Coordinates of C-alpha atoms in Angstrom, one line a residue:
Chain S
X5 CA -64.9 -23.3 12.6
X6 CA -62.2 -25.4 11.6
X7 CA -62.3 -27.6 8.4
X8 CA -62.8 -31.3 10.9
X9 CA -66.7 -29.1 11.3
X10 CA -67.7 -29.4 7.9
X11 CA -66.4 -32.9 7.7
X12 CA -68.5 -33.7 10.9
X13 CA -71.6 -31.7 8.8
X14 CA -71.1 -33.3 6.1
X15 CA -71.1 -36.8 7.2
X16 CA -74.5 -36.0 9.6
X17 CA -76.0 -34.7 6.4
X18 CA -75.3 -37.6 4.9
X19 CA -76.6 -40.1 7.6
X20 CA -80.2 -38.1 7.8
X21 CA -80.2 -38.2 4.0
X22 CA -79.6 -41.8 3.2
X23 CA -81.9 -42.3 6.7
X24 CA -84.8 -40.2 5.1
X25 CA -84.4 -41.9 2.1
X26 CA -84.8 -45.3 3.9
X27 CA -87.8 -44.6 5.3
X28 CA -89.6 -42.7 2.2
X29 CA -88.5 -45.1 -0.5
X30 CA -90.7 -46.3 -2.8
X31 CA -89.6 -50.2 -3.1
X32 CA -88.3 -51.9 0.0
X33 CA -85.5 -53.3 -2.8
X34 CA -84.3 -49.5 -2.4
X35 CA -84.9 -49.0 1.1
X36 CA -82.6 -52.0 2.2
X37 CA -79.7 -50.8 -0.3
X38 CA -80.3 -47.5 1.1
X39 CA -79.9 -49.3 5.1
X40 CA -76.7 -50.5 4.3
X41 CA -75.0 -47.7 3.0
X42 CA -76.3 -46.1 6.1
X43 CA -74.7 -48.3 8.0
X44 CA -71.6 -48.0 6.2
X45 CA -71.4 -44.0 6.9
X46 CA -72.5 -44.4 10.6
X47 CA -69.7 -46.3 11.1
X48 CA -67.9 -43.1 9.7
X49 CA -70.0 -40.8 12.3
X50 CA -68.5 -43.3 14.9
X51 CA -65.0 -42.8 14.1
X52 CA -65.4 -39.0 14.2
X53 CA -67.0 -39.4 17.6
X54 CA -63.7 -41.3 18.6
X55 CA -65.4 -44.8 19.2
X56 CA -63.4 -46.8 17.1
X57 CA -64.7 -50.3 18.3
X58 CA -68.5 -49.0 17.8
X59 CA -67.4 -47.9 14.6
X60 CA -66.1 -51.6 14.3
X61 CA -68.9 -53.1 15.1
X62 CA -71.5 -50.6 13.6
X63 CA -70.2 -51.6 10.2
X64 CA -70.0 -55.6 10.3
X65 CA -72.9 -56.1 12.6
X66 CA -75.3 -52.7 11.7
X67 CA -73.7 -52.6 8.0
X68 CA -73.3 -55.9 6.9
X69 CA -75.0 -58.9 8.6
X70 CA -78.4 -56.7 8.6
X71 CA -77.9 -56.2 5.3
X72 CA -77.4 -59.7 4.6
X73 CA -80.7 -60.6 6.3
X74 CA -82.8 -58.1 5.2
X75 CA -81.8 -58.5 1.4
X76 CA -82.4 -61.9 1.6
X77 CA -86.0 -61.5 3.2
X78 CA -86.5 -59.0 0.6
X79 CA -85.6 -61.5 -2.2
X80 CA -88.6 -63.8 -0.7
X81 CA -91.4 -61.1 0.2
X82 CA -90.9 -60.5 -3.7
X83 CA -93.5 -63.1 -4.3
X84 CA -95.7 -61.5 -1.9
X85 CA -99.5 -60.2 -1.8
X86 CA -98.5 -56.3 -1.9
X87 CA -100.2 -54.5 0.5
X88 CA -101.3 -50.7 -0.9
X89 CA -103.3 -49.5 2.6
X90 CA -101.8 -46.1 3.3
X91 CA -102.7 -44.0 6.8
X92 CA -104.6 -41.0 5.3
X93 CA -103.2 -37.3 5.3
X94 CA -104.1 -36.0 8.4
X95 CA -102.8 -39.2 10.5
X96 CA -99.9 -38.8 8.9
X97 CA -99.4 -35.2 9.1
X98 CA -100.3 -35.9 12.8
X99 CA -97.5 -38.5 13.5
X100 CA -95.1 -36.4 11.4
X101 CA -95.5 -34.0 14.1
X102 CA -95.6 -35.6 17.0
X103 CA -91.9 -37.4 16.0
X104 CA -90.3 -34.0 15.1
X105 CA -91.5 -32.9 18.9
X106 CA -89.7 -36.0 19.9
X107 CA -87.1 -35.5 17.9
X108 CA -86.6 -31.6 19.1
X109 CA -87.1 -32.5 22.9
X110 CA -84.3 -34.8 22.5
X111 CA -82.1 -32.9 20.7
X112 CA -82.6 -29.9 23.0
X113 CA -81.8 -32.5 26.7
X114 CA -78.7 -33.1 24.9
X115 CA -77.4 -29.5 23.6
X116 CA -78.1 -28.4 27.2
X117 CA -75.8 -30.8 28.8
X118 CA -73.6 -29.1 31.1
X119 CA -70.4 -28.6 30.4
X120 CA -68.5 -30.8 32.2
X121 CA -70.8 -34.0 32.6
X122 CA -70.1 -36.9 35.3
X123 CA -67.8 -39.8 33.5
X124 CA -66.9 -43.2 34.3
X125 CA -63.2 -42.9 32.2
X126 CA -60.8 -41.9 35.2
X127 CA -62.3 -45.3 37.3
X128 CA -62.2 -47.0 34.2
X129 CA -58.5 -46.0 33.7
X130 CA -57.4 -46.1 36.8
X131 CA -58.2 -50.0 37.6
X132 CA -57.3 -50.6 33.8
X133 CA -53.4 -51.6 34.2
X134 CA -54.7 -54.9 37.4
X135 CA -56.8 -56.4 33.8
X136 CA -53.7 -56.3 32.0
X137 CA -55.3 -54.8 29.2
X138 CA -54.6 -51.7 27.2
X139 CA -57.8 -50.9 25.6
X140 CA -60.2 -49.2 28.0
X141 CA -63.7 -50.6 26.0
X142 CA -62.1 -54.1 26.3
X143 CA -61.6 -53.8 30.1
X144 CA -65.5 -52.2 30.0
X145 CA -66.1 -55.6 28.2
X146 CA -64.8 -58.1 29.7
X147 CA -63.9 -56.9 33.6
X148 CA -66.2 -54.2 34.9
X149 CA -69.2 -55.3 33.0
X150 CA -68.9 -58.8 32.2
X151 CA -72.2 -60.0 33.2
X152 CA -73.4 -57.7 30.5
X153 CA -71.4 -59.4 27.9
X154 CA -72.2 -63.0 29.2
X155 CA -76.1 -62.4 29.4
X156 CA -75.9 -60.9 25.7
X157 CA -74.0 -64.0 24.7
X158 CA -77.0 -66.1 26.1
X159 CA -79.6 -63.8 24.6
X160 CA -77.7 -64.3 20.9
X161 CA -78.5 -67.9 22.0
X162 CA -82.5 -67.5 22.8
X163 CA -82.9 -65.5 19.4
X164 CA -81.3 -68.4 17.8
X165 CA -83.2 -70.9 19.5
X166 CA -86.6 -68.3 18.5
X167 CA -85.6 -68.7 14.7
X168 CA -85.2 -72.2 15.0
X169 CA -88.7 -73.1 16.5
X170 CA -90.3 -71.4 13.5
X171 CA -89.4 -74.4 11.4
X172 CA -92.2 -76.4 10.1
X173 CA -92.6 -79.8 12.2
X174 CA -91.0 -82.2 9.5
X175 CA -88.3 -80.0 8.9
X176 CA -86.9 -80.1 12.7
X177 CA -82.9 -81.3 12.4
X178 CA -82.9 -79.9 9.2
X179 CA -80.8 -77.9 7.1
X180 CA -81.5 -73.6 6.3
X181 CA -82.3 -72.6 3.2
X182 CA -79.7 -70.1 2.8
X183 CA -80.7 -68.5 -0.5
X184 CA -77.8 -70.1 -2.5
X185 CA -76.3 -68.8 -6.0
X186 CA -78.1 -70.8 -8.5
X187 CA -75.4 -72.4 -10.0
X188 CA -71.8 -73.0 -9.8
X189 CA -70.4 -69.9 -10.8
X190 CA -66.9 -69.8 -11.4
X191 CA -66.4 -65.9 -10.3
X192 CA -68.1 -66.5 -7.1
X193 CA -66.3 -69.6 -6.5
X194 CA -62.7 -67.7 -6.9
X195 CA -63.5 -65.0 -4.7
X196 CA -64.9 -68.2 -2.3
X197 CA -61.8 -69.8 -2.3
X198 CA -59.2 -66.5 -2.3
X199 CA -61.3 -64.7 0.2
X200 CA -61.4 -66.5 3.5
X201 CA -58.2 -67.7 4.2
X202 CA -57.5 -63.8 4.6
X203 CA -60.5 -63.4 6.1
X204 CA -60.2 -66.0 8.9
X205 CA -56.7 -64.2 9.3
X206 CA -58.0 -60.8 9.6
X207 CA -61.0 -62.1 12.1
X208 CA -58.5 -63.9 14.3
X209 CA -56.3 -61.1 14.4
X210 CA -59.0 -58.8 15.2
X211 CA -60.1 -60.9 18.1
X212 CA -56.5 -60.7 19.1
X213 CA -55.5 -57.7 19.1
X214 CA -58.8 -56.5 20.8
X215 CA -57.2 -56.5 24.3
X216 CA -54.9 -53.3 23.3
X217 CA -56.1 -51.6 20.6
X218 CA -59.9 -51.3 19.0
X219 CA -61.1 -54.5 18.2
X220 CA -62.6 -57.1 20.1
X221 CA -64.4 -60.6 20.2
X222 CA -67.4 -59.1 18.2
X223 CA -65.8 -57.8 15.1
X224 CA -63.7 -60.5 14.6
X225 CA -66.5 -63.6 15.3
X226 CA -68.9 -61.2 12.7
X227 CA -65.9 -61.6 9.8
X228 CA -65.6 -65.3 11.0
X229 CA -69.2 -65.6 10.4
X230 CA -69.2 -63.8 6.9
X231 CA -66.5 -65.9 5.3
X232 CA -68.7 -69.1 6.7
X233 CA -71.8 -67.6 5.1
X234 CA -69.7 -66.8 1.4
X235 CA -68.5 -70.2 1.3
X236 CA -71.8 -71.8 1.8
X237 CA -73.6 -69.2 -0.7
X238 CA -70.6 -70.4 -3.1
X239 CA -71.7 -73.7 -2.7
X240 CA -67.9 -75.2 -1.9
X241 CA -70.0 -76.3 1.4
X242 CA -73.1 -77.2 2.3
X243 CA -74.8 -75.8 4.9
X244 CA -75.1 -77.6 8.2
X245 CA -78.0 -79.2 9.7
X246 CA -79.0 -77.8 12.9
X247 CA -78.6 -81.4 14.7
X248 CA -74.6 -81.6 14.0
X249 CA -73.0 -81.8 17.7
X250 CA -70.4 -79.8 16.2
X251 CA -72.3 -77.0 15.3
X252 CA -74.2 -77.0 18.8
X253 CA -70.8 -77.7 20.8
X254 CA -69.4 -74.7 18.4
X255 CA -72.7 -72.5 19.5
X256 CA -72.2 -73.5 23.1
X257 CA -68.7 -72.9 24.3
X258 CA -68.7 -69.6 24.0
X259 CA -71.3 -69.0 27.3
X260 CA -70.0 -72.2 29.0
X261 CA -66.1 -71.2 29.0
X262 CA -67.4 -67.7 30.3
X263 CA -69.8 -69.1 32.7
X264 CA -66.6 -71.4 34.2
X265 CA -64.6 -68.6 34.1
X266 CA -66.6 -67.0 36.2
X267 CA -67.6 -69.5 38.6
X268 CA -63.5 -70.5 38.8
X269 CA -63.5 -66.7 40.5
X270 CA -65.7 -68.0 43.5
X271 CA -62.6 -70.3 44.2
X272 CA -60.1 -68.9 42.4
X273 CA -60.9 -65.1 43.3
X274 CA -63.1 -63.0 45.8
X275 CA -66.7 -63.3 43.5
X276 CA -68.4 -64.5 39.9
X277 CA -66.5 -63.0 37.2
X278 CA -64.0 -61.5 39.3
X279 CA -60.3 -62.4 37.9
X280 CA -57.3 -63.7 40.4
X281 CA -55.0 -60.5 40.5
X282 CA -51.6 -60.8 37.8
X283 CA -53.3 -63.7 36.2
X284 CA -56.4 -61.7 34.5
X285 CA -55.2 -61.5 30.5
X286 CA -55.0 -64.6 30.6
X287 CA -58.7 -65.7 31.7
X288 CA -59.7 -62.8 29.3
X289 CA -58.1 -63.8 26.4
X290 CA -59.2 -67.5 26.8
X291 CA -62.8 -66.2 27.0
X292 CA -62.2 -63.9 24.2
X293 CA -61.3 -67.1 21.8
X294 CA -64.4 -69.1 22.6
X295 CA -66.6 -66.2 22.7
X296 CA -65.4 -65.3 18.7
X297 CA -66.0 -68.8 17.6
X298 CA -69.4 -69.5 19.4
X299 CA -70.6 -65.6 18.2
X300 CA -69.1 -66.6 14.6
X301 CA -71.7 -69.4 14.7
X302 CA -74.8 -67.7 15.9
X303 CA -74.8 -65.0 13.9
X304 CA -74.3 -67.7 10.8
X305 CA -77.1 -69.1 12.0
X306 CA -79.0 -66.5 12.8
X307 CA -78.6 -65.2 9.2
X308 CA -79.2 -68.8 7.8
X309 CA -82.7 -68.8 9.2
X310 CA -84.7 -71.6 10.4
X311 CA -84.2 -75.1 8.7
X312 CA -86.4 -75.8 5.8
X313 CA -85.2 -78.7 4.1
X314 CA -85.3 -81.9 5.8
X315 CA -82.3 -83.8 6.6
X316 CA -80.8 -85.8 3.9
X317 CA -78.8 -88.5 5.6
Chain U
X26 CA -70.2 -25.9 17.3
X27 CA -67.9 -28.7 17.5
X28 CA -68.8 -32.3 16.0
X29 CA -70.2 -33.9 18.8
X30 CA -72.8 -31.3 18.9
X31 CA -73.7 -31.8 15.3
X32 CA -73.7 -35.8 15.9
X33 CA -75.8 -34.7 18.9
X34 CA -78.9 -32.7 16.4
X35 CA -78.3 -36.0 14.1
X36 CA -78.9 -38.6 16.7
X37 CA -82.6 -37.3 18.0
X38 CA -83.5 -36.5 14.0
X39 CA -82.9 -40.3 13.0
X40 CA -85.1 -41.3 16.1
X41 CA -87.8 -39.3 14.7
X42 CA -87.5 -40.5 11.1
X43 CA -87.0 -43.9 13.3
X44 CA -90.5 -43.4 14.8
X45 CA -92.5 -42.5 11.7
X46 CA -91.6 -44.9 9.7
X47 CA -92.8 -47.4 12.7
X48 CA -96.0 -45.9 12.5
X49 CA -96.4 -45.1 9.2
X50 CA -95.2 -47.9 7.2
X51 CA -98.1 -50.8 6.3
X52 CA -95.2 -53.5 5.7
X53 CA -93.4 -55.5 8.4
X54 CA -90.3 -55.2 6.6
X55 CA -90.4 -51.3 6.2
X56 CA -90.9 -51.1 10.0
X57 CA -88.0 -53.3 10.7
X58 CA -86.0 -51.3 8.7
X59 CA -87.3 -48.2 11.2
X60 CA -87.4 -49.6 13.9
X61 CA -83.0 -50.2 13.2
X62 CA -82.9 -46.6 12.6
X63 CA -84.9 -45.4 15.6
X64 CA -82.0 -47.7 17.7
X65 CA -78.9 -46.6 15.9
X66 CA -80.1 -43.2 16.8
X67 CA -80.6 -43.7 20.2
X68 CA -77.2 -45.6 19.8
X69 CA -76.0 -42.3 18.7
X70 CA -76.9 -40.5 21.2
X71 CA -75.5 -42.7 23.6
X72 CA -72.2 -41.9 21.6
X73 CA -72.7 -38.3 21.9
X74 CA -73.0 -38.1 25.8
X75 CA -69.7 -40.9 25.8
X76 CA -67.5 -37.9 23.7
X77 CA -68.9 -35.3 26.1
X78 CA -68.0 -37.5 28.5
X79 CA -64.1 -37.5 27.9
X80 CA -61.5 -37.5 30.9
X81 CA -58.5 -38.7 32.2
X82 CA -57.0 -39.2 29.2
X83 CA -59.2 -41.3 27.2
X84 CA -61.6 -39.3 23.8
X85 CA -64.4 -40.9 25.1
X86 CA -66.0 -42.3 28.0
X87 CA -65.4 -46.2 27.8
X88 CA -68.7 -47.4 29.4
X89 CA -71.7 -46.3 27.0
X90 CA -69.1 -47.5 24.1
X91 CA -69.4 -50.7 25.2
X92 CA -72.8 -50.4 26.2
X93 CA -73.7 -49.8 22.4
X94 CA -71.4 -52.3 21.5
X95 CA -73.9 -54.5 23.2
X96 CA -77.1 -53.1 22.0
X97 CA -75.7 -53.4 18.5
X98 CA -75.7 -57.2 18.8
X99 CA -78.8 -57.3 20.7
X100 CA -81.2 -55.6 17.8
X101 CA -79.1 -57.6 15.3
X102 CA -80.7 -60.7 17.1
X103 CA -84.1 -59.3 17.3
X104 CA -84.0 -58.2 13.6
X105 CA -83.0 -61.7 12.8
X106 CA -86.2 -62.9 14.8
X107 CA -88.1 -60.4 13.4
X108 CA -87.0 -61.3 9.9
X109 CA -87.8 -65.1 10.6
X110 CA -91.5 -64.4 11.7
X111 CA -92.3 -62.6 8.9
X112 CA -90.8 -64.8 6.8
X113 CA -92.5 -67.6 8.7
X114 CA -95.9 -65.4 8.3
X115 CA -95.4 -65.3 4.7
X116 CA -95.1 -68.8 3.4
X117 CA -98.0 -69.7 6.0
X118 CA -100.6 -67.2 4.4
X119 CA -98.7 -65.6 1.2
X120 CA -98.7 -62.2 2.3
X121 CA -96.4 -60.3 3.9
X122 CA -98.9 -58.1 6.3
X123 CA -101.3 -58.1 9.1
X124 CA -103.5 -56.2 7.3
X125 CA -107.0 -57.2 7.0
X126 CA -107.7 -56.2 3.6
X127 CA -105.0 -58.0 1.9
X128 CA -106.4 -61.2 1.1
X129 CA -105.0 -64.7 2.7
X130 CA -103.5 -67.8 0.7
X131 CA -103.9 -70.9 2.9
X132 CA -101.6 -73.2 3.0
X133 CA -101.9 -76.4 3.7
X134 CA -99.5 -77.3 7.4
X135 CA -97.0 -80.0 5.5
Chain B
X7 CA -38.9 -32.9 3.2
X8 CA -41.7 -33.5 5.5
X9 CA -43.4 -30.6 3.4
X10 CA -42.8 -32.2 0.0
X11 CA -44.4 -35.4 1.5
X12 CA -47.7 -33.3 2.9
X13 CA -47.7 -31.1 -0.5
X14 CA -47.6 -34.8 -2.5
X15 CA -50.2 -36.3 0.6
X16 CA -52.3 -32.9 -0.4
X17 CA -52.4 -33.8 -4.6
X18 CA -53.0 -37.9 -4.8
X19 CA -55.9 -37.0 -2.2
X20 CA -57.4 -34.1 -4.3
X21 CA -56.8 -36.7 -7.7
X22 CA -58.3 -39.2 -5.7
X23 CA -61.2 -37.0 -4.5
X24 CA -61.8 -36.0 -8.3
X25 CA -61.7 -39.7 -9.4
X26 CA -64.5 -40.2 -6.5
X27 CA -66.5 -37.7 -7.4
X28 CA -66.3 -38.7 -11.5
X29 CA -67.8 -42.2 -10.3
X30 CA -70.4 -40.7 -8.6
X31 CA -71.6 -38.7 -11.4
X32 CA -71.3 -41.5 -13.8
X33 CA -73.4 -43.8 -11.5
X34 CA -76.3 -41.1 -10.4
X35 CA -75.9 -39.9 -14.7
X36 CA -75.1 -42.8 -16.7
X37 CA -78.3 -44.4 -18.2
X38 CA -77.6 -47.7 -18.4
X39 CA -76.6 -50.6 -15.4
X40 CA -73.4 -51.7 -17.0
X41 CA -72.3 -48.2 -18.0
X42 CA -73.0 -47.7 -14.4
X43 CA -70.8 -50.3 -13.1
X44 CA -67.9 -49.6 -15.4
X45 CA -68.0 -46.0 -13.6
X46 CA -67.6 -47.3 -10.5
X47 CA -64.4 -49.5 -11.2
X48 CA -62.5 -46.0 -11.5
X49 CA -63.6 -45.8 -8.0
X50 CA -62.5 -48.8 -6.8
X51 CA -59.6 -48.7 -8.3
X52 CA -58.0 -45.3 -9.5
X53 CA -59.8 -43.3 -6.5
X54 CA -59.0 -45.7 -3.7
X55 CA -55.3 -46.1 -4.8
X56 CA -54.8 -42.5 -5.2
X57 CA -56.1 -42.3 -1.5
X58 CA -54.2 -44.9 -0.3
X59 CA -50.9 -43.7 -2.3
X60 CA -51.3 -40.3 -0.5
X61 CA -51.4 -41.9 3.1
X62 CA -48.7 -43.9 3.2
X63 CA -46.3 -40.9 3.5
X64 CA -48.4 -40.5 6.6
X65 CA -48.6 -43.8 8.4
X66 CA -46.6 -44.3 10.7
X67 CA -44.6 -47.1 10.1
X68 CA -44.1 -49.6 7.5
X69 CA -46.6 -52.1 9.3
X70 CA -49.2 -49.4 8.9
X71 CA -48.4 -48.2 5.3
X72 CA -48.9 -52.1 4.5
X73 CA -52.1 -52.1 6.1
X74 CA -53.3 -49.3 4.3
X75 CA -52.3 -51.5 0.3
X76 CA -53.7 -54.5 2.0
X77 CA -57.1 -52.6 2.6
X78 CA -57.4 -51.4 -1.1
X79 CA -56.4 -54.9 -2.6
X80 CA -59.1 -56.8 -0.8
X81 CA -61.5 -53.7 -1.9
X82 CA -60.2 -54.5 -5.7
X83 CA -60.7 -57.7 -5.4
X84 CA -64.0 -57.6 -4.2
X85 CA -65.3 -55.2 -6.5
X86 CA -64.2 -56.9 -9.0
X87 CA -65.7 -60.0 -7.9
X88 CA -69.1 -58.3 -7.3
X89 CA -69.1 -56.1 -11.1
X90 CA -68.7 -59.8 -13.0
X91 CA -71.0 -61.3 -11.0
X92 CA -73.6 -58.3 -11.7
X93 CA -73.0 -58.2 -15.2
X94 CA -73.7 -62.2 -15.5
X95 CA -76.7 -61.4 -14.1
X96 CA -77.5 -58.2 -16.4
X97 CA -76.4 -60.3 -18.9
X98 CA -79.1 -63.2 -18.3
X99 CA -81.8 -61.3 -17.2
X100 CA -82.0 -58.2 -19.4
X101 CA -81.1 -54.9 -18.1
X102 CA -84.2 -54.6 -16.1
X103 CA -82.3 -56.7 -13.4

């Protein structure tokens, strides 16, 4: 048992811990904190299991945007009718059982994997060097499995458009009610105006260096979208209504530069999505870009909410 | 024992805590909160079988990575509609449940 | 020489550790929010950049050393940002906040 096993204990420890004490908190104040920091130390687990770009992800998306959301909703339900009914003892003790026999079952299909199990990597690695990329997830991303990515890009999309119809009728066009700070405070307004500059550099630089090392379109749009969300919780800007063409053009060209991409490789190429051979960074990378700034505007959105305020023109 | 293994008896635990807070849990916003942490450990498993799954050079198979990669983003958009309906629910009726018993505060459609 | 630099890597991480663990005490122990909070500055800030101090020997590179002080500014500086702005609010709204 070498020392990396009790780090690896450790952290699991940890995750079921702060997990348990998500679920069995008293306040849902508590139990959000306590989601966050779970996210926080998954991302951890991630690294240990030597997937740095879920690890990546886990912690903007998982970590932080949830968090985001859920604190905010949390802020709101405060004013709330609470709601006291409780499932009585033996339901309980019933359902307790029944997840620790689905918990166990799993558990056990996993520990009694074979030793060696079938894998994807040597294909993966072996076609890896015609994409011109050197990170093998990437290639997964945006070459093998690209359909994938560009039908989650439109789902982001229909959940956005889901939030949106739950606007009240005369607030259509409007603006979100982002839970702003309630007045100009000068702290908040320093680390607004120090903050994203190096945050829009780190964002683009993660997008950028996503097609060699672990990174990617995803982690980069999320820290795009958070320095978007600080500034307009710091009230230096206002938050946009959902009728600016920018915003939708912004929302849009992600898909649509993907979608051409991939119907230039009927012409261009032997099928949809497929890349002309020597010339494939370069497709990728332009997807990549668009992909970062429409994903950095739908999950602004999507953590904005659906307009309340009507438009002031 | 090595640490996959360990991630591996994690995974499955936090899909059962995952589960009975689902069932459990009166408030919508409790069992969004487990129904993230039944996925991430599902996600987890999916990360276990990808180190398992290591060849050819690489610590871990590429394609389930990215396949959680993408399953991340998808629950973060259905927590977010999730999050707007109750939300919606509440400032429609004042409460925050579908319970029965709590009583409703009409509001009036604006 | 590369044992002097894992023997120096091996002490700033055990300080660092220790300054970790003396937050954590002082936030689970400490009765009061803003006792709380000045615990975890010597996190932030002591713990951290004895961490960070101790890797650089280790990095591989200048580039990656450079990194690694970039990371634990941007964590300063957000803590620091977040403490204020939770003691304004403490300070406003009673310590029941």
């Amino acid at each position: 048992m070498t020392s990396w096993f009790f780090g690896d204990a450790g952290v699991a420890l940890l995750v079921l811990a702060i997990g348990a004490s998500t679920i069995f908190a008293r306040k849902t104040f508590d139990a959000a904190i306590a989601f966050v920091v779970y996210g926080l130390l998954l991302a951890i687990a991630w690294v240990r299991l030597s997937a740095i770009d879920v690890a990546l992800t886990e912690a903007a998306i998982g970590g932080g945007m949830t968090g985001t959301l859920l604190l905010g909703a949390v802020a709101r339900l405060r004013s709330a009718e609470p709601d006291d009914t409780r499932l009585g003892l033996p339901i309980q003790l019933a359902t307790g059982f029944c997840c620790a026999l689905v918990a166990a079952c799993l558990a056990a299909a996993l520990l009694l994997l074979p030793e060696t199990i079938p894998t994807l990597a040597p294909a993966v690695m072996e076609n890896l060097a015609d994409t011109g990329l050197g990170n093998p997830v990437a290639g997964v991303l945006f070459s093998y499995r690209a359909l994938d990515t560009l039908l989650e890009k439109v789902v982001l999309l229909l959940a956005l458009l889901g939030v949106w119809s739950l606007a009240p009728n005369n607030a259509w066009n409007g603006i979100p009610r982002l839970r702003l700070y309630d007045r100009p405070n000068s702290t908040l307004t320093f680390l607004a105006q120090l903050l994203p500059p190096v945050g829009v550099v780190v964002g683009i630089y993660m997008c950028w260096v996503g097609a060699n090392e672990p990174g990617g379109a995803f982690q980069g749009g999320t820290v795009l979208a958070a320095m978007w969300l600080l500034v307009i919780i710091a009230r230096l800007e206002r938050a946009p209504s959902i009728g600016q063409l920018w915003l939708r053009v912004g929302l849009v060209v992600g898909p649509a530069v993907f979608l051409a991409v991939g119907l230039a490789g009927l012409v261009l190429a032997n099928g949809f999505l497929a890349y002309p051979p020597g010339h494939a960074k370069a497709f990728i990378v332009t997807v990549e870009f668009a992909l970062t700034i429409s994903i950095a505007a739908v999950l602004a959105m999507l953590a904005a909410g659906p307009p309340q305020q009507v438009q002031q023109e | 024992m090595s640490g996959a293994n360990l991630f591996g008896m994690c995974g499955p635990a936090l899909v059962g805590l995952g589960l009975y807070g689902l069932i459990t849990d009166p408030e919508p916003l409790r069992k969004i909160l487990a129904f993230n942490l039944l996925g991430s450990g599902v996600f987890l498993i999916f990360g276990v079988i990808a180190r398992r799954a290591a060849a050819a050079g690489v610590p871990s198979d590429p394609v389930p990575q990215a396949m959680v990669i993408t399953a991340i983003v998808v629950a973060f958009a259905a927590t977010a509609l999730a999050v707007a309906l109750v939300l919606r629910l509440l400032e429609q009726t004042g409460r925050a449940t579908l319970s029965t018993d709590v009583p409703v505060r009409e509001k009036p459609d604006p | 020489m590369e044992f002097a630099l894992d023997l120096f890597t091996v002490f700033t991480l055990l300080a660092g550790a220790l300054f970790f663990l003396a937050g954590t005490v002082g936030l689970i122990r400490f009765p009061d929010p803003l006792t709380r909070l000045h615990a975890l500055t010597k996190v932030d800030n002591l713990g951290l950049g004895l961490v960070v101090v101790g890797l650089v020997p280790q990095a591989d590179g200048w580039v990656a050393a450079l990194k690694l002080v970039i990371v634990w500014l941007l964590v300063q500086l957000s803590g620091a940002i977040v403490t204020q702005l939770i003691a304004g609010a403490i300070r406003e709204r009673g310590p029941s906040a």
